[in-house]
Amino acid sequence: MSSLNDYIKFTLDIEDKNIIFSDYSNENINGKIYKIYLAKLIQPHCPYCRSTNLKHNGHFVSNVRFITADASKPVTIRLRKQRVLCNDCLKRSMAQSNLVNKGCYISNTSKRKILSALTEDRSMTSIAREHNVSVNTVQRVLQSCSSKFYDDFDHLPEHLAFDEFKGVGKKLHFICLDGDTHKVVQILRTRFKPDILRYFYKFTPKARAMVKTVTMDLNCYYPLVARELFPNAQIVIDRFHMVQMLTRSFNIFRVQIMKQFNKRSREYKLLKSPWKLYLMKYGKLNKTTPYYDWHFKDSLTQEHVVLDGLDCDQTLENTYWVMQDFMTAIQDNDEKKVIHLLHSKQSVGKQMHQTLLTFKRNYSGVLNGITSTYSNGCLEGVNRKIKQIERTAYGYRNFKHLLIRIRLEENIIKEKESNSYFLAA
């Protein structure tokens, strides 16, 4: 008996000395084969007075779900928990073990394995199927981690990044990142100004004064929020969003000019099919090797195509070179050139004019973005990861579940913490 007990404990990796295994078998339950281990959980002493003068008072049989290497053959420990009556304090108790929490039928080992699976990009349904539990059990394990995520309102990172992403119910949620470590500081249910202010005002003035830079896109109220909350912080406009606005403005104006020509004309074809060439940096265009283009029935280089297209309209040409000069200045961190372009009097398209006015309204933030080493690139990467999390789960209806899942896949809960969490529960 002792050798069988030791063998089963070694196989299942159970170290509780109060659990004694007696046998194991395979049982057919509702058409599915279960591996059943028979065990007894003894009570060595009274939990109230620590007395060993106990009287046996029956058993309580609990079928505990345990981990298994083969999902098609679930493992169940049929645990007979000993009930005792203390002869000294006259109190009744039932044997308990760190194998499973009181009143629960899912072993802590299974919960830890489920928690480990939740850190991977997998759906809750597949995790539940693998561990022979319900989806609700997986959700309860997920919710049990919420207490691990708390805010230290006495500390804020020196460099923050602001953005939003589409989440529950196709609504936009606010996300804030540490610009150095790329760790999520907080995710708010909405991206509205009052909610952002309400959250950050919970931090002490000293913590908010420690923030040096806030990187953001050209959202109209983010600069106002940053100036109100962080008195010593510099506003940094993300370079990617500046280039995005420039190329989008040029592209809209290109389409407007293109539609002025007949669809069969050479000018229309020059502005229509090679649209990607106009958005490339001019220095990367092929200027030496011509290729035959069936649209024009001619062999042209990429540079030739672009220049011929720009000859269709002078304002379009001015808009193109403003866009190219601005992108070159951003790449070279040329602050003086950006200042010159913002004060230029060239005739450009309406959309490009509006973009330049937007840059002027955020003048200091744009110049800081040109010279700063910080950007929202890390934040865009996190947003991409969040989209993948939502896609794997076919969307989330519960914002709290989405928030915890993002944190888990960020590996905020370390392996050691997850191993000891359920034991202390």
CSV table of C-alpha atoms in Angstrom, one decimal:
chain,number,residue,atom,x,y,z
A,1,MET,CA,0.0,0.0,0.0
A,2,SER,CA,2.8,2.4,0.9
A,3,SER,CA,4.6,1.8,-2.4
A,4,LEU,CA,1.4,2.4,-4.4
A,5,ASN,CA,0.7,5.6,-2.4
A,6,ASP,CA,4.2,6.9,-3.1
A,7,TYR,CA,4.0,5.9,-6.7
A,8,ILE,CA,0.7,7.8,-7.3
A,9,LYS,CA,2.0,10.8,-5.4
A,10,PHE,CA,5.2,10.9,-7.4
A,11,THR,CA,3.1,10.5,-10.7
A,12,LEU,CA,0.7,13.3,-9.8
A,13,ASP,CA,3.4,15.5,-8.1
A,14,ILE,CA,1.4,15.7,-4.8
A,15,GLU,CA,3.4,16.3,-1.6
A,16,ASP,CA,0.7,16.5,1.0
A,17,LYS,CA,1.4,13.9,3.7
A,18,ASN,CA,-2.2,13.9,4.9
A,19,ILE,CA,-3.4,12.5,1.5
A,20,ILE,CA,-3.2,8.7,1.3
A,21,PHE,CA,-3.9,7.0,-2.1
A,22,SER,CA,-5.3,3.4,-2.0
A,23,ASP,CA,-6.2,2.5,-5.6
A,24,TYR,CA,-6.9,3.7,-9.1
A,25,SER,CA,-9.1,2.6,-12.0
A,26,ASN,CA,-10.8,3.6,-15.3
A,27,GLU,CA,-14.5,4.4,-15.2
A,28,ASN,CA,-17.0,5.1,-18.0
A,29,ILE,CA,-19.0,8.2,-17.0
A,30,ASN,CA,-21.6,9.4,-19.5
A,31,GLY,CA,-19.8,7.7,-22.4
A,32,LYS,CA,-16.3,9.1,-21.5
A,33,ILE,CA,-13.4,7.3,-19.9
A,34,TYR,CA,-12.2,8.9,-16.6
A,35,LYS,CA,-9.1,7.9,-14.7
A,36,ILE,CA,-10.2,7.7,-11.1
A,37,TYR,CA,-7.7,7.8,-8.1
A,38,LEU,CA,-9.1,6.8,-4.7
A,39,ALA,CA,-7.6,8.7,-1.8
A,40,LYS,CA,-8.3,9.6,1.8
A,41,LEU,CA,-7.5,13.0,3.4
A,42,ILE,CA,-6.9,12.7,7.1
A,43,GLN,CA,-7.2,15.3,9.8
A,44,PRO,CA,-4.0,15.2,12.0
A,45,HIS,CA,-5.2,17.7,14.6
A,46,CYS,CA,-7.9,20.1,15.5
A,47,PRO,CA,-7.6,23.4,13.5
A,48,TYR,CA,-9.0,25.4,16.4
A,49,CYS,CA,-7.1,24.2,19.5
A,50,ARG,CA,-4.4,22.1,17.7
A,51,SER,CA,-5.4,19.1,19.9
A,52,THR,CA,-4.7,15.5,18.6
A,53,ASN,CA,-7.5,14.1,20.8
A,54,LEU,CA,-9.9,13.6,17.9
A,55,LYS,CA,-12.9,11.4,17.3
A,56,HIS,CA,-13.8,10.1,13.8
A,57,ASN,CA,-17.1,11.5,12.6
A,58,GLY,CA,-17.6,10.2,9.1
A,59,HIS,CA,-16.3,11.3,5.6
A,60,PHE,CA,-17.2,13.7,2.9
A,61,VAL,CA,-16.5,12.5,-0.7
A,62,SER,CA,-15.2,15.1,-3.1
A,63,ASN,CA,-14.4,14.5,-6.8
A,64,VAL,CA,-11.5,16.8,-7.5
A,65,ARG,CA,-10.6,17.6,-11.1
A,66,PHE,CA,-6.9,17.3,-11.7
A,67,ILE,CA,-4.5,18.1,-14.5
A,68,THR,CA,-3.9,15.5,-17.3
A,69,ALA,CA,-1.5,15.1,-20.1
A,70,ASP,CA,-4.2,13.6,-22.3
A,71,ALA,CA,-7.3,15.8,-22.6
A,72,SER,CA,-9.4,12.9,-23.9
A,73,LYS,CA,-8.9,11.0,-20.6
A,74,PRO,CA,-9.8,13.3,-17.6
A,75,VAL,CA,-8.2,12.7,-14.2
A,76,THR,CA,-10.4,12.8,-11.1
A,77,ILE,CA,-9.2,12.3,-7.5
A,78,ARG,CA,-12.1,10.8,-5.4
A,79,LEU,CA,-11.0,12.3,-2.1
A,80,ARG,CA,-12.7,11.1,1.1
A,81,LYS,CA,-12.2,14.0,3.5
A,82,GLN,CA,-12.2,13.0,7.1
A,83,ARG,CA,-14.7,14.6,9.5
A,84,VAL,CA,-13.6,14.7,13.2
A,85,LEU,CA,-14.9,15.9,16.5
A,86,CYS,CA,-12.4,17.4,18.9
A,87,ASN,CA,-12.8,15.9,22.4
A,88,ASP,CA,-11.1,18.9,24.0
A,89,CYS,CA,-12.9,21.9,22.5
A,90,LEU,CA,-15.9,19.9,21.2
A,91,LYS,CA,-15.8,21.5,17.8
A,92,ARG,CA,-16.3,19.7,14.5
A,93,SER,CA,-14.1,20.1,11.5
A,94,MET,CA,-13.3,18.6,8.2
A,95,ALA,CA,-9.8,17.8,6.8
A,96,GLN,CA,-8.5,20.4,4.3
A,97,SER,CA,-5.5,20.4,1.9
A,98,ASN,CA,-3.7,22.8,-0.3
A,99,LEU,CA,-4.6,20.4,-3.2
A,100,VAL,CA,-8.0,22.1,-3.4
A,101,ASN,CA,-9.6,25.1,-1.8
A,102,LYS,CA,-12.5,24.6,0.6
A,103,GLY,CA,-15.8,24.1,-1.1
A,104,CYS,CA,-14.1,23.8,-4.5
A,105,TYR,CA,-13.9,20.8,-6.9
A,106,ILE,CA,-11.1,22.1,-9.2
A,107,SER,CA,-7.6,21.5,-7.9
A,108,ASN,CA,-5.2,24.4,-7.4
A,109,THR,CA,-2.8,22.7,-9.8
A,110,SER,CA,-5.4,22.8,-12.5
A,111,LYS,CA,-6.1,26.5,-11.8
A,112,ARG,CA,-2.4,27.3,-12.1
A,113,LYS,CA,-2.2,25.5,-15.4
A,114,ILE,CA,-5.3,27.3,-16.6
A,115,LEU,CA,-3.7,30.6,-15.5
A,116,SER,CA,-0.6,29.7,-17.4
A,117,ALA,CA,-2.6,29.0,-20.5
A,118,LEU,CA,-4.3,32.4,-20.2
A,119,THR,CA,-1.0,34.1,-20.7
A,120,GLU,CA,-0.9,32.6,-24.2
A,121,ASP,CA,-2.8,33.8,-27.3
A,122,ARG,CA,-5.6,31.2,-27.0
A,123,SER,CA,-9.4,31.3,-26.7
A,124,MET,CA,-11.0,30.4,-23.3
A,125,THR,CA,-13.0,27.7,-25.1
A,126,SER,CA,-9.9,25.8,-26.2
A,127,ILE,CA,-8.4,26.2,-22.7
A,128,ALA,CA,-11.5,24.8,-21.1
A,129,ARG,CA,-11.6,21.9,-23.5
A,130,GLU,CA,-8.0,21.0,-22.8
A,131,HIS,CA,-8.4,21.1,-19.0
A,132,ASN,CA,-11.8,19.3,-19.0
A,133,VAL,CA,-13.5,22.3,-17.2
A,134,SER,CA,-16.2,24.7,-18.3
A,135,VAL,CA,-15.6,28.1,-19.9
A,136,ASN,CA,-17.1,29.7,-16.7
A,137,THR,CA,-14.4,28.0,-14.7
A,138,VAL,CA,-11.7,29.6,-16.9
A,139,GLN,CA,-13.5,32.9,-16.6
A,140,ARG,CA,-13.5,32.6,-12.8
A,141,VAL,CA,-9.7,31.9,-12.8
A,142,LEU,CA,-9.3,34.9,-15.0
A,143,GLN,CA,-11.3,37.1,-12.6
A,144,SER,CA,-9.3,35.8,-9.6
A,145,CYS,CA,-6.3,37.7,-11.0
A,146,SER,CA,-8.0,41.1,-10.9
A,147,SER,CA,-6.7,41.7,-7.3
A,148,LYS,CA,-3.1,41.5,-8.7
A,149,PHE,CA,-3.5,44.7,-10.8
A,150,TYR,CA,-3.5,47.8,-8.6
A,151,ASP,CA,-2.2,51.3,-9.1
A,152,ASP,CA,0.5,52.9,-7.1
A,153,PHE,CA,-0.8,56.5,-6.9
A,154,ASP,CA,2.5,57.8,-5.5
A,155,HIS,CA,4.5,56.9,-8.6
A,156,LEU,CA,4.3,57.6,-12.4
A,157,PRO,CA,6.8,56.8,-15.1
A,158,GLU,CA,8.9,59.8,-16.3
A,159,HIS,CA,7.8,59.2,-20.0
A,160,LEU,CA,4.2,58.4,-20.9
A,161,ALA,CA,2.5,57.5,-24.2
A,162,PHE,CA,-1.2,58.2,-24.9
A,163,ASP,CA,-3.4,56.5,-27.4
A,164,GLU,CA,-6.7,54.6,-27.9
A,165,PHE,CA,-7.8,51.3,-29.3
A,166,LYS,CA,-11.2,49.7,-30.3
A,167,GLY,CA,-12.4,47.2,-27.7
A,168,VAL,CA,-15.7,46.0,-26.2
A,169,GLY,CA,-18.7,47.0,-28.2
A,170,LYS,CA,-16.5,48.6,-30.8
A,171,LYS,CA,-15.9,51.5,-28.4
A,172,LEU,CA,-12.6,53.3,-28.1
A,173,HIS,CA,-10.7,52.7,-24.9
A,174,PHE,CA,-7.9,54.9,-23.6
A,175,ILE,CA,-4.5,53.3,-23.0
A,176,CYS,CA,-1.4,54.7,-21.4
A,177,LEU,CA,2.1,53.2,-21.6
A,178,ASP,CA,5.5,53.6,-19.9
A,179,GLY,CA,7.7,55.0,-22.7
A,180,ASP,CA,10.8,53.3,-21.3
A,181,THR,CA,9.7,49.9,-20.2
A,182,HIS,CA,6.7,49.7,-22.6
A,183,LYS,CA,4.5,48.4,-19.8
A,184,VAL,CA,0.9,49.3,-19.6
A,185,VAL,CA,0.2,52.0,-17.0
A,186,GLN,CA,-3.6,51.9,-17.3
A,187,ILE,CA,-6.4,51.1,-19.7
A,188,LEU,CA,-9.6,53.1,-19.2
A,189,ARG,CA,-13.1,52.2,-20.4
A,190,THR,CA,-13.5,55.4,-22.4
A,191,ARG,CA,-11.1,57.9,-24.0
A,192,PHE,CA,-13.1,61.0,-23.0
A,193,LYS,CA,-11.3,63.9,-21.3
A,194,PRO,CA,-13.3,63.9,-18.0
A,195,ASP,CA,-12.4,60.2,-17.4
A,196,ILE,CA,-8.7,60.7,-18.1
A,197,LEU,CA,-8.6,63.7,-15.8
A,198,ARG,CA,-10.5,61.8,-13.1
A,199,TYR,CA,-8.1,58.9,-13.2
A,200,PHE,CA,-4.8,60.9,-13.2
A,201,TYR,CA,-5.9,63.3,-10.5
A,202,LYS,CA,-5.9,60.2,-8.2
A,203,PHE,CA,-2.1,60.5,-8.3
A,204,THR,CA,-0.3,62.8,-6.0
A,205,PRO,CA,0.9,66.2,-7.3
A,206,LYS,CA,4.5,65.0,-6.7
A,207,ALA,CA,4.0,61.9,-8.9
A,208,ARG,CA,2.5,64.0,-11.7
A,209,ALA,CA,5.3,66.5,-11.5
A,210,MET,CA,7.8,63.8,-12.1
A,211,VAL,CA,6.5,63.2,-15.7
A,212,LYS,CA,9.0,64.6,-18.2
A,213,THR,CA,7.4,63.8,-21.6
A,214,VAL,CA,3.9,62.7,-22.9
A,215,THR,CA,4.0,61.2,-26.4
A,216,MET,CA,0.7,61.3,-28.3
A,217,ASP,CA,-1.0,61.6,-31.7
A,218,LEU,CA,-2.8,64.8,-32.9
A,219,ASN,CA,-6.0,64.2,-30.8
A,220,CYS,CA,-7.4,67.6,-30.2
A,221,TYR,CA,-7.7,67.4,-26.3
A,222,TYR,CA,-4.7,65.2,-25.4
A,223,PRO,CA,-2.4,68.3,-25.3
A,224,LEU,CA,-4.9,70.1,-23.0
A,225,VAL,CA,-5.1,67.1,-20.7
A,226,ALA,CA,-1.3,66.7,-20.6
A,227,ARG,CA,-0.7,70.4,-19.8
A,228,GLU,CA,-3.3,70.3,-17.0
A,229,LEU,CA,-2.1,67.1,-15.4
A,230,PHE,CA,1.6,67.2,-15.9
A,231,PRO,CA,3.0,70.7,-15.3
A,232,ASN,CA,6.7,69.8,-16.0
A,233,ALA,CA,6.1,67.5,-19.0
A,234,GLN,CA,6.9,68.2,-22.6
A,235,ILE,CA,4.3,67.3,-25.2
A,236,VAL,CA,5.8,65.1,-28.0
A,237,ILE,CA,3.7,64.6,-31.2
A,238,ASP,CA,4.4,61.1,-32.6
A,239,ARG,CA,6.4,61.2,-35.9
A,240,PHE,CA,4.4,58.4,-37.5
A,241,HIS,CA,1.1,60.2,-37.1
A,242,MET,CA,2.7,63.4,-38.7
A,243,VAL,CA,3.8,61.4,-41.7
A,244,GLN,CA,0.4,59.7,-41.9
A,245,MET,CA,-1.4,63.0,-41.9
A,246,LEU,CA,0.9,64.4,-44.6
A,247,THR,CA,0.5,61.4,-47.0
A,248,ARG,CA,-3.2,61.2,-46.4
A,249,SER,CA,-3.6,64.9,-47.2
A,250,PHE,CA,-1.6,64.6,-50.4
A,251,ASN,CA,-3.5,61.4,-51.4
A,252,ILE,CA,-6.9,63.1,-51.0
A,253,PHE,CA,-5.8,66.0,-53.1
A,254,ARG,CA,-4.3,63.7,-55.8
A,255,VAL,CA,-7.6,62.0,-56.2
A,256,GLN,CA,-9.4,65.3,-56.5
A,257,ILE,CA,-7.0,66.5,-59.3
A,258,MET,CA,-7.2,63.0,-61.0
A,259,LYS,CA,-11.0,63.2,-61.2
A,260,GLN,CA,-10.8,66.5,-63.2
A,261,PHE,CA,-9.4,64.5,-66.2
A,262,ASN,CA,-11.0,62.1,-68.6
A,263,LYS,CA,-10.6,58.5,-67.5
A,264,ARG,CA,-9.0,57.5,-70.8
A,265,SER,CA,-6.5,60.4,-70.7
A,266,ARG,CA,-2.8,60.0,-70.0
A,267,GLU,CA,-3.0,62.4,-67.1
A,268,TYR,CA,-5.7,60.3,-65.4
A,269,LYS,CA,-3.7,57.1,-65.8
A,270,LEU,CA,-0.5,58.8,-64.5
A,271,LEU,CA,-2.4,59.8,-61.3
A,272,LYS,CA,-4.4,56.6,-60.9
A,273,SER,CA,-2.5,53.4,-61.2
A,274,PRO,CA,0.9,54.3,-59.8
A,275,TRP,CA,-0.5,56.0,-56.7
A,276,LYS,CA,1.9,54.1,-54.4
A,277,LEU,CA,4.9,55.8,-56.0
A,278,TYR,CA,3.7,59.2,-54.9
A,279,LEU,CA,3.7,58.1,-51.3
A,280,MET,CA,7.2,56.7,-51.4
A,281,LYS,CA,10.2,58.8,-50.4
A,282,TYR,CA,11.6,60.5,-53.5
A,283,GLY,CA,15.1,59.3,-52.8
A,284,LYS,CA,13.9,55.6,-53.0
A,285,LEU,CA,12.3,55.9,-56.4
A,286,ASN,CA,14.0,54.0,-59.3
A,287,LYS,CA,15.7,56.7,-61.4
A,288,THR,CA,17.8,54.6,-63.7
A,289,THR,CA,16.0,51.4,-64.8
A,290,PRO,CA,12.9,51.9,-67.0
A,291,TYR,CA,10.2,49.3,-67.1
A,292,TYR,CA,7.3,48.8,-69.5
A,293,ASP,CA,3.9,49.9,-68.2
A,294,TRP,CA,0.9,48.8,-70.2
A,295,HIS,CA,-1.1,51.7,-68.9
A,296,PHE,CA,1.1,54.2,-70.7
A,297,LYS,CA,2.3,51.9,-73.5
A,298,ASP,CA,5.8,53.1,-72.8
A,299,SER,CA,9.0,52.3,-70.8
A,300,LEU,CA,9.4,54.7,-67.9
A,301,THR,CA,11.4,54.9,-64.7
A,302,GLN,CA,9.5,55.4,-61.4
A,303,GLU,CA,10.9,58.9,-61.2
A,304,HIS,CA,9.7,59.7,-64.7
A,305,VAL,CA,6.1,58.5,-63.9
A,306,VAL,CA,5.9,60.6,-60.8
A,307,LEU,CA,7.3,63.8,-62.4
A,308,ASP,CA,5.0,63.4,-65.4
A,309,GLY,CA,2.1,63.0,-63.0
A,310,LEU,CA,3.0,66.1,-61.0
A,311,ASP,CA,3.2,68.2,-64.3
A,312,CYS,CA,-0.6,67.8,-64.5
A,313,ASP,CA,-1.1,70.5,-61.8
A,314,GLN,CA,1.2,73.0,-60.2
A,315,THR,CA,-0.6,73.0,-56.9
A,316,LEU,CA,-0.3,69.2,-56.8
A,317,GLU,CA,3.4,69.5,-57.4
A,318,ASN,CA,3.8,72.1,-54.6
A,319,THR,CA,1.9,69.8,-52.3
A,320,TYR,CA,4.0,66.8,-53.2
A,321,TRP,CA,7.3,68.6,-52.5
A,322,VAL,CA,6.0,70.0,-49.2
A,323,MET,CA,5.2,66.4,-48.2
A,324,GLN,CA,8.6,65.1,-49.3
A,325,ASP,CA,10.5,67.9,-47.6
A,326,PHE,CA,8.6,67.4,-44.4
A,327,MET,CA,9.2,63.6,-44.4
A,328,THR,CA,13.0,64.2,-45.1
A,329,ALA,CA,13.1,66.7,-42.2
A,330,ILE,CA,11.5,64.3,-39.8
A,331,GLN,CA,13.9,61.5,-40.9
A,332,ASP,CA,16.9,63.8,-40.5
A,333,ASN,CA,15.6,65.4,-37.2
A,334,ASP,CA,16.0,68.8,-39.0
A,335,GLU,CA,14.1,71.2,-36.7
A,336,LYS,CA,15.1,74.3,-38.8
A,337,LYS,CA,13.7,72.8,-42.0
A,338,VAL,CA,10.4,72.0,-40.2
A,339,ILE,CA,10.1,75.5,-39.0
A,340,HIS,CA,10.7,76.8,-42.5
A,341,LEU,CA,8.1,74.5,-44.0
A,342,LEU,CA,5.5,75.5,-41.4
A,343,HIS,CA,5.9,79.1,-42.3
A,344,SER,CA,6.1,78.5,-46.0
A,345,LYS,CA,3.7,80.5,-48.2
A,346,GLN,CA,3.5,78.0,-51.1
A,347,SER,CA,0.1,77.3,-52.7
A,348,VAL,CA,-0.8,73.8,-51.6
A,349,GLY,CA,-4.0,71.7,-51.5
A,350,LYS,CA,-6.7,72.4,-49.0
A,351,GLN,CA,-6.1,69.2,-47.0
A,352,MET,CA,-2.4,69.8,-46.8
A,353,HIS,CA,-3.1,73.4,-45.7
A,354,GLN,CA,-5.3,72.1,-42.9
A,355,THR,CA,-2.6,69.6,-41.9
A,356,LEU,CA,0.0,72.4,-41.7
A,357,LEU,CA,-2.4,74.5,-39.6
A,358,THR,CA,-2.8,71.6,-37.3
A,359,PHE,CA,1.0,71.3,-36.9
A,360,LYS,CA,1.2,75.0,-36.2
A,361,ARG,CA,-1.5,74.7,-33.5
A,362,ASN,CA,0.7,72.0,-31.9
A,363,TYR,CA,3.9,73.9,-32.7
A,364,SER,CA,6.0,72.9,-29.7
A,365,GLY,CA,4.8,69.3,-29.7
A,366,VAL,CA,5.7,68.9,-33.4
A,367,LEU,CA,9.2,70.3,-32.8
A,368,ASN,CA,9.7,68.1,-29.8
A,369,GLY,CA,8.6,65.1,-31.9
A,370,ILE,CA,11.2,65.9,-34.5
A,371,THR,CA,14.1,66.0,-31.9
A,372,SER,CA,12.8,63.5,-29.3
A,373,THR,CA,13.8,59.8,-29.2
A,374,TYR,CA,10.4,58.8,-27.8
A,375,SER,CA,7.5,57.9,-30.1
A,376,ASN,CA,4.2,55.9,-30.0
A,377,GLY,CA,5.8,53.0,-31.8
A,378,CYS,CA,5.7,50.8,-28.7
A,379,LEU,CA,2.0,51.8,-28.1
A,380,GLU,CA,1.1,50.8,-31.7
A,381,GLY,CA,2.7,47.4,-31.1
A,382,VAL,CA,0.7,46.9,-27.9
A,383,ASN,CA,-2.5,47.9,-29.8
A,384,ARG,CA,-1.7,45.3,-32.5
A,385,LYS,CA,-1.3,42.7,-29.8
A,386,ILE,CA,-4.7,43.7,-28.2
A,387,LYS,CA,-6.3,43.3,-31.6
A,388,GLN,CA,-4.9,39.8,-31.9
A,389,ILE,CA,-6.2,39.0,-28.4
A,390,GLU,CA,-9.7,40.2,-29.4
A,391,ARG,CA,-9.6,38.3,-32.7
A,392,THR,CA,-8.6,35.0,-31.0
A,393,ALA,CA,-11.5,35.3,-28.6
A,394,TYR,CA,-14.0,36.5,-31.3
A,395,GLY,CA,-14.4,39.7,-29.3
A,396,TYR,CA,-15.1,40.4,-25.6
A,397,ARG,CA,-18.3,41.5,-24.0
A,398,ASN,CA,-16.8,42.1,-20.6
A,399,PHE,CA,-14.3,45.0,-20.4
A,400,LYS,CA,-12.8,43.6,-17.2
A,401,HIS,CA,-12.1,40.2,-18.8
A,402,LEU,CA,-10.4,42.0,-21.7
A,403,LEU,CA,-8.3,44.2,-19.4
A,404,ILE,CA,-7.1,41.2,-17.3
A,405,ARG,CA,-6.3,39.2,-20.4
A,406,ILE,CA,-4.2,42.0,-21.8
A,407,ARG,CA,-2.3,42.2,-18.5
A,408,LEU,CA,-1.8,38.5,-18.3
A,409,GLU,CA,-0.4,38.3,-21.8
A,410,GLU,CA,1.9,41.1,-20.9
A,411,ASN,CA,3.4,38.7,-18.3
A,412,ILE,CA,2.7,41.2,-15.5
A,413,ILE,CA,1.9,38.2,-13.2
A,414,LYS,CA,5.2,36.4,-12.9
A,415,GLU,CA,5.4,32.6,-12.8
A,416,LYS,CA,6.4,32.6,-9.1
A,417,GLU,CA,3.4,34.7,-8.2
A,418,SER,CA,1.0,32.5,-10.1
A,419,ASN,CA,2.4,29.4,-8.4
A,420,SER,CA,1.8,30.7,-4.9
A,421,TYR,CA,-1.4,32.6,-5.6
A,422,PHE,CA,-3.9,29.7,-5.3
A,423,LEU,CA,-2.1,28.1,-2.4
A,424,ALA,CA,-2.8,31.3,-0.4
A,425,ALA,CA,-6.4,31.6,-1.6
